[in-house]
PDB file of C-alpha atoms in Angstrom:
ATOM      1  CA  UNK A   4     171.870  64.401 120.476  1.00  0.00           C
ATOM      2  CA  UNK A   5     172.411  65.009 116.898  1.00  0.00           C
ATOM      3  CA  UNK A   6     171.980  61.204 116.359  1.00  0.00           C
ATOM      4  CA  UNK A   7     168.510  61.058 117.816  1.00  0.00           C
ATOM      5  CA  UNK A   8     167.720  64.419 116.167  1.00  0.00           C
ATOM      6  CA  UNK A   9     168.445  62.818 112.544  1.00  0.00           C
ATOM      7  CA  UNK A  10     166.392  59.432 113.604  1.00  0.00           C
ATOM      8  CA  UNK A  11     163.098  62.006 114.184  1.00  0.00           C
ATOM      9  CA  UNK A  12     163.655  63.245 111.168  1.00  0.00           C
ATOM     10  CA  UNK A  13     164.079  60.635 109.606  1.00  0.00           C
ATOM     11  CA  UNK A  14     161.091  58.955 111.079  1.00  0.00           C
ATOM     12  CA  UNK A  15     159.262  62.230 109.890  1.00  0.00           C
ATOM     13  CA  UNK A  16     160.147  62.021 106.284  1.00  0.00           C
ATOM     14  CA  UNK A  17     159.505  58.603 106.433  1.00  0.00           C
ATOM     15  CA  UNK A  18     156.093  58.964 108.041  1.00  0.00           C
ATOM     16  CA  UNK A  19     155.412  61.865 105.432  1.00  0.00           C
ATOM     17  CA  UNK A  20     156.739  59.458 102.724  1.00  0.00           C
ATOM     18  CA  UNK A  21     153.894  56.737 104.002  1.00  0.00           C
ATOM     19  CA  UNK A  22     151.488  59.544 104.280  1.00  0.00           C
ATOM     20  CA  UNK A  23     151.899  60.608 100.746  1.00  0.00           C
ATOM     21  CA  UNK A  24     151.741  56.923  99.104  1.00  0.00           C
ATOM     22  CA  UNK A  25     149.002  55.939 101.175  1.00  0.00           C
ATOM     23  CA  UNK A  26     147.410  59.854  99.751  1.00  0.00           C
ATOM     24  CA  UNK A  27     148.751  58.813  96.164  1.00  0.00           C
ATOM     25  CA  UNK A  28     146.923  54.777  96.455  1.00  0.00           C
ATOM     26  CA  UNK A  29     144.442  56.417  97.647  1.00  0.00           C
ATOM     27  CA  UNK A  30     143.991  58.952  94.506  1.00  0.00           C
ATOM     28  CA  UNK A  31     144.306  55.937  92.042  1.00  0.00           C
ATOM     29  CA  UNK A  32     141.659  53.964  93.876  1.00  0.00           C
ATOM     30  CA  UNK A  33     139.292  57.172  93.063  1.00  0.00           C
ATOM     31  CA  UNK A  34     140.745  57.293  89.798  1.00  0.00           C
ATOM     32  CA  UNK A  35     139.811  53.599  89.036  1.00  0.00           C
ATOM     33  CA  UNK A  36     136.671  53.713  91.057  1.00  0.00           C
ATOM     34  CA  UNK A  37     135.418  56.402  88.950  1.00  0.00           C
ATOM     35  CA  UNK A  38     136.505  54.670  85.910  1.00  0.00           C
ATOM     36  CA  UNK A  39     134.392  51.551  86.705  1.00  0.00           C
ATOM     37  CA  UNK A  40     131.484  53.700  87.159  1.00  0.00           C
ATOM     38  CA  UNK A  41     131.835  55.428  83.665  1.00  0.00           C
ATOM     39  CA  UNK A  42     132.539  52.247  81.680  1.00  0.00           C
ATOM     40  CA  UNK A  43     129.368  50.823  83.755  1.00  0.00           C
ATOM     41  CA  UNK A  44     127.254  54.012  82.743  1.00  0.00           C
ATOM     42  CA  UNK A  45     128.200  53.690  79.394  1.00  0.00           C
ATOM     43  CA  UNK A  46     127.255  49.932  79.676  1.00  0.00           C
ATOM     44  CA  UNK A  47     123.508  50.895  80.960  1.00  0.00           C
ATOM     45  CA  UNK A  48     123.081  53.562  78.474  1.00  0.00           C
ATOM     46  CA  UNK A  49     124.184  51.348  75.622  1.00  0.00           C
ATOM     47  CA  UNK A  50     121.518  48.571  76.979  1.00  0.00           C
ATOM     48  CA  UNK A  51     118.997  51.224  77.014  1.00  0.00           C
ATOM     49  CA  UNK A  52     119.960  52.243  73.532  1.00  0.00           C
ATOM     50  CA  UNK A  53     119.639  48.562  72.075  1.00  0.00           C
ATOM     51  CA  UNK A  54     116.385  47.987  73.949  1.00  0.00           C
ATOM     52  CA  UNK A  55     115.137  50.772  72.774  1.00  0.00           C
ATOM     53  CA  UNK A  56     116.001  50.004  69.346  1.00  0.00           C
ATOM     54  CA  UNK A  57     114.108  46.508  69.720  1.00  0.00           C
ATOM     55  CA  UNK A  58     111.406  47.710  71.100  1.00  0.00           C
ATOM     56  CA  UNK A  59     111.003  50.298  67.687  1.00  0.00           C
ATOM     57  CA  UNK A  60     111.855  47.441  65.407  1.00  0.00           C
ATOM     58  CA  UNK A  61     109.332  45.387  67.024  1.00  0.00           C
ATOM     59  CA  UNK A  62     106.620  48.713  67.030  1.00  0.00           C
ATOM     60  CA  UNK A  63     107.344  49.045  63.002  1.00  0.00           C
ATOM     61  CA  UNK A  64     107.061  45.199  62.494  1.00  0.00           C
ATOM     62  CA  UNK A  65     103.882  45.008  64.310  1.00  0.00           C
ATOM     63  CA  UNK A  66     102.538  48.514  62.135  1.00  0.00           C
ATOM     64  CA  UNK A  67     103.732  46.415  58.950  1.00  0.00           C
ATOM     65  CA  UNK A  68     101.544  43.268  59.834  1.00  0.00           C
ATOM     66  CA  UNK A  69      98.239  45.460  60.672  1.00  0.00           C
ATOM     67  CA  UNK A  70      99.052  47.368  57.388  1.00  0.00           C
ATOM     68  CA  UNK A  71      99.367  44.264  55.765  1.00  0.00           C
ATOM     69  CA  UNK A  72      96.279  42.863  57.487  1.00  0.00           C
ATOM     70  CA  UNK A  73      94.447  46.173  56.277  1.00  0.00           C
ATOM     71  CA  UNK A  74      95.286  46.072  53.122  1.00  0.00           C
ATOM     72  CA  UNK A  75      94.003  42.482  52.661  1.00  0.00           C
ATOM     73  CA  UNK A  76      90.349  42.725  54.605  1.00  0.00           C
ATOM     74  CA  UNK A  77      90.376  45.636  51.843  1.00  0.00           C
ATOM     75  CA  UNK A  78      90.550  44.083  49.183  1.00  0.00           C
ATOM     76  CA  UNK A  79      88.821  41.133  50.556  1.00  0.00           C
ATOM     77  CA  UNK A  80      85.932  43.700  50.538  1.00  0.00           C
ATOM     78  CA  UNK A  81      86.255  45.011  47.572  1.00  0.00           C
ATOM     79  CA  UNK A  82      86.299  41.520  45.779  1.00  0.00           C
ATOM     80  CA  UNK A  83      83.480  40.549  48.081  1.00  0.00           C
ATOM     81  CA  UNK A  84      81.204  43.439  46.493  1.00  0.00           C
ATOM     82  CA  UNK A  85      82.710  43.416  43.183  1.00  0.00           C
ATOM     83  CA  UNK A  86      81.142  40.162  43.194  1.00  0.00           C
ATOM     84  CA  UNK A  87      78.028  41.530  44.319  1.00  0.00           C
ATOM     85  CA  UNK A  88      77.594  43.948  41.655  1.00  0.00           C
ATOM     86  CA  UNK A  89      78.413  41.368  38.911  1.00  0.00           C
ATOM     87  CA  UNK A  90      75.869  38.872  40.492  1.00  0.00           C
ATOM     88  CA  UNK A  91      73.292  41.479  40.825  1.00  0.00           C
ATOM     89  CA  UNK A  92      74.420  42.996  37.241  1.00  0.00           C
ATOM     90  CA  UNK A  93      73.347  38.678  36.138  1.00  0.00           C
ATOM     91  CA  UNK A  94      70.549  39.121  37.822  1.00  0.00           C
ATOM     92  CA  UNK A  95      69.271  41.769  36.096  1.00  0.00           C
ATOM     93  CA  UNK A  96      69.878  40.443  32.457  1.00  0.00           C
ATOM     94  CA  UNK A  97      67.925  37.579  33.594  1.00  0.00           C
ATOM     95  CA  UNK A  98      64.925  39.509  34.552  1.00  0.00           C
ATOM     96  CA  UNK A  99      65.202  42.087  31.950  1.00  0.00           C
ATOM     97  CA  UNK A 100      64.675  39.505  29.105  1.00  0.00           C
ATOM     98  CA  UNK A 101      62.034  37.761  31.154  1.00  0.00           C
ATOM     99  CA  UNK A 102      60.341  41.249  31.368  1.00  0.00           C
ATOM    100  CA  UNK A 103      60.502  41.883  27.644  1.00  0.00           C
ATOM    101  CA  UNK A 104      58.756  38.559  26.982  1.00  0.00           C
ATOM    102  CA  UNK A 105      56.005  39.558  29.725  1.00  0.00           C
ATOM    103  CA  UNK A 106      55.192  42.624  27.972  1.00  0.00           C
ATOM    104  CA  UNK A 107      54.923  41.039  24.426  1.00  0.00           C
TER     105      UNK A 107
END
């Protein structure tokens, strides 16, 4: 009697023993589960971060060029009537002498 009494318990403690590994794999699967899916957050929101960060870069470049490009039609139009005035400035010394001889 005693003999089968010490196989059940036995058996028990080993069953408990199998119980609690299984519990304890089963803890460190979470663990590393859970782990995965923090290093892959931390993935997404450093992607996000980059493309973010491209996408300004590219928004600034893109300000630059129209700056640039606005800058230039300006002073394309202010050379353009610059010119103007000096042309219409000749113009004027040409008639004025041309009036001074008409009136003599």
């Amino acid at each position: 009697m005693q003999n089968k009494e010490q196989q059940e318990q036995e058996q028990q403690t080993r069953k408990a023993k199998e119980k609690q590994l299984e519990r304890l794999s089963q803890l460190r699967q979470q663990k590393l589960e859970q782990e995965e899916q923090e290093w892959a957050s931390q993935q997404r929101e450093q992607e996000e971060q980059e493309r973010i960060k491209s996408q300004n870069k590219a928004i600034r470049q893109e300000q630059l060029r129209k700056a640039r490009e606005q800058k230039e039609q300006q002073e394309i139009e202010q050379f353009k009537e610059e010119e103007k005035q000096r042309q219409e400035q000749e113009e004027r010394k040409r008639e004025f002498p041309l009036k001074k001889e008409e009136m003599n």
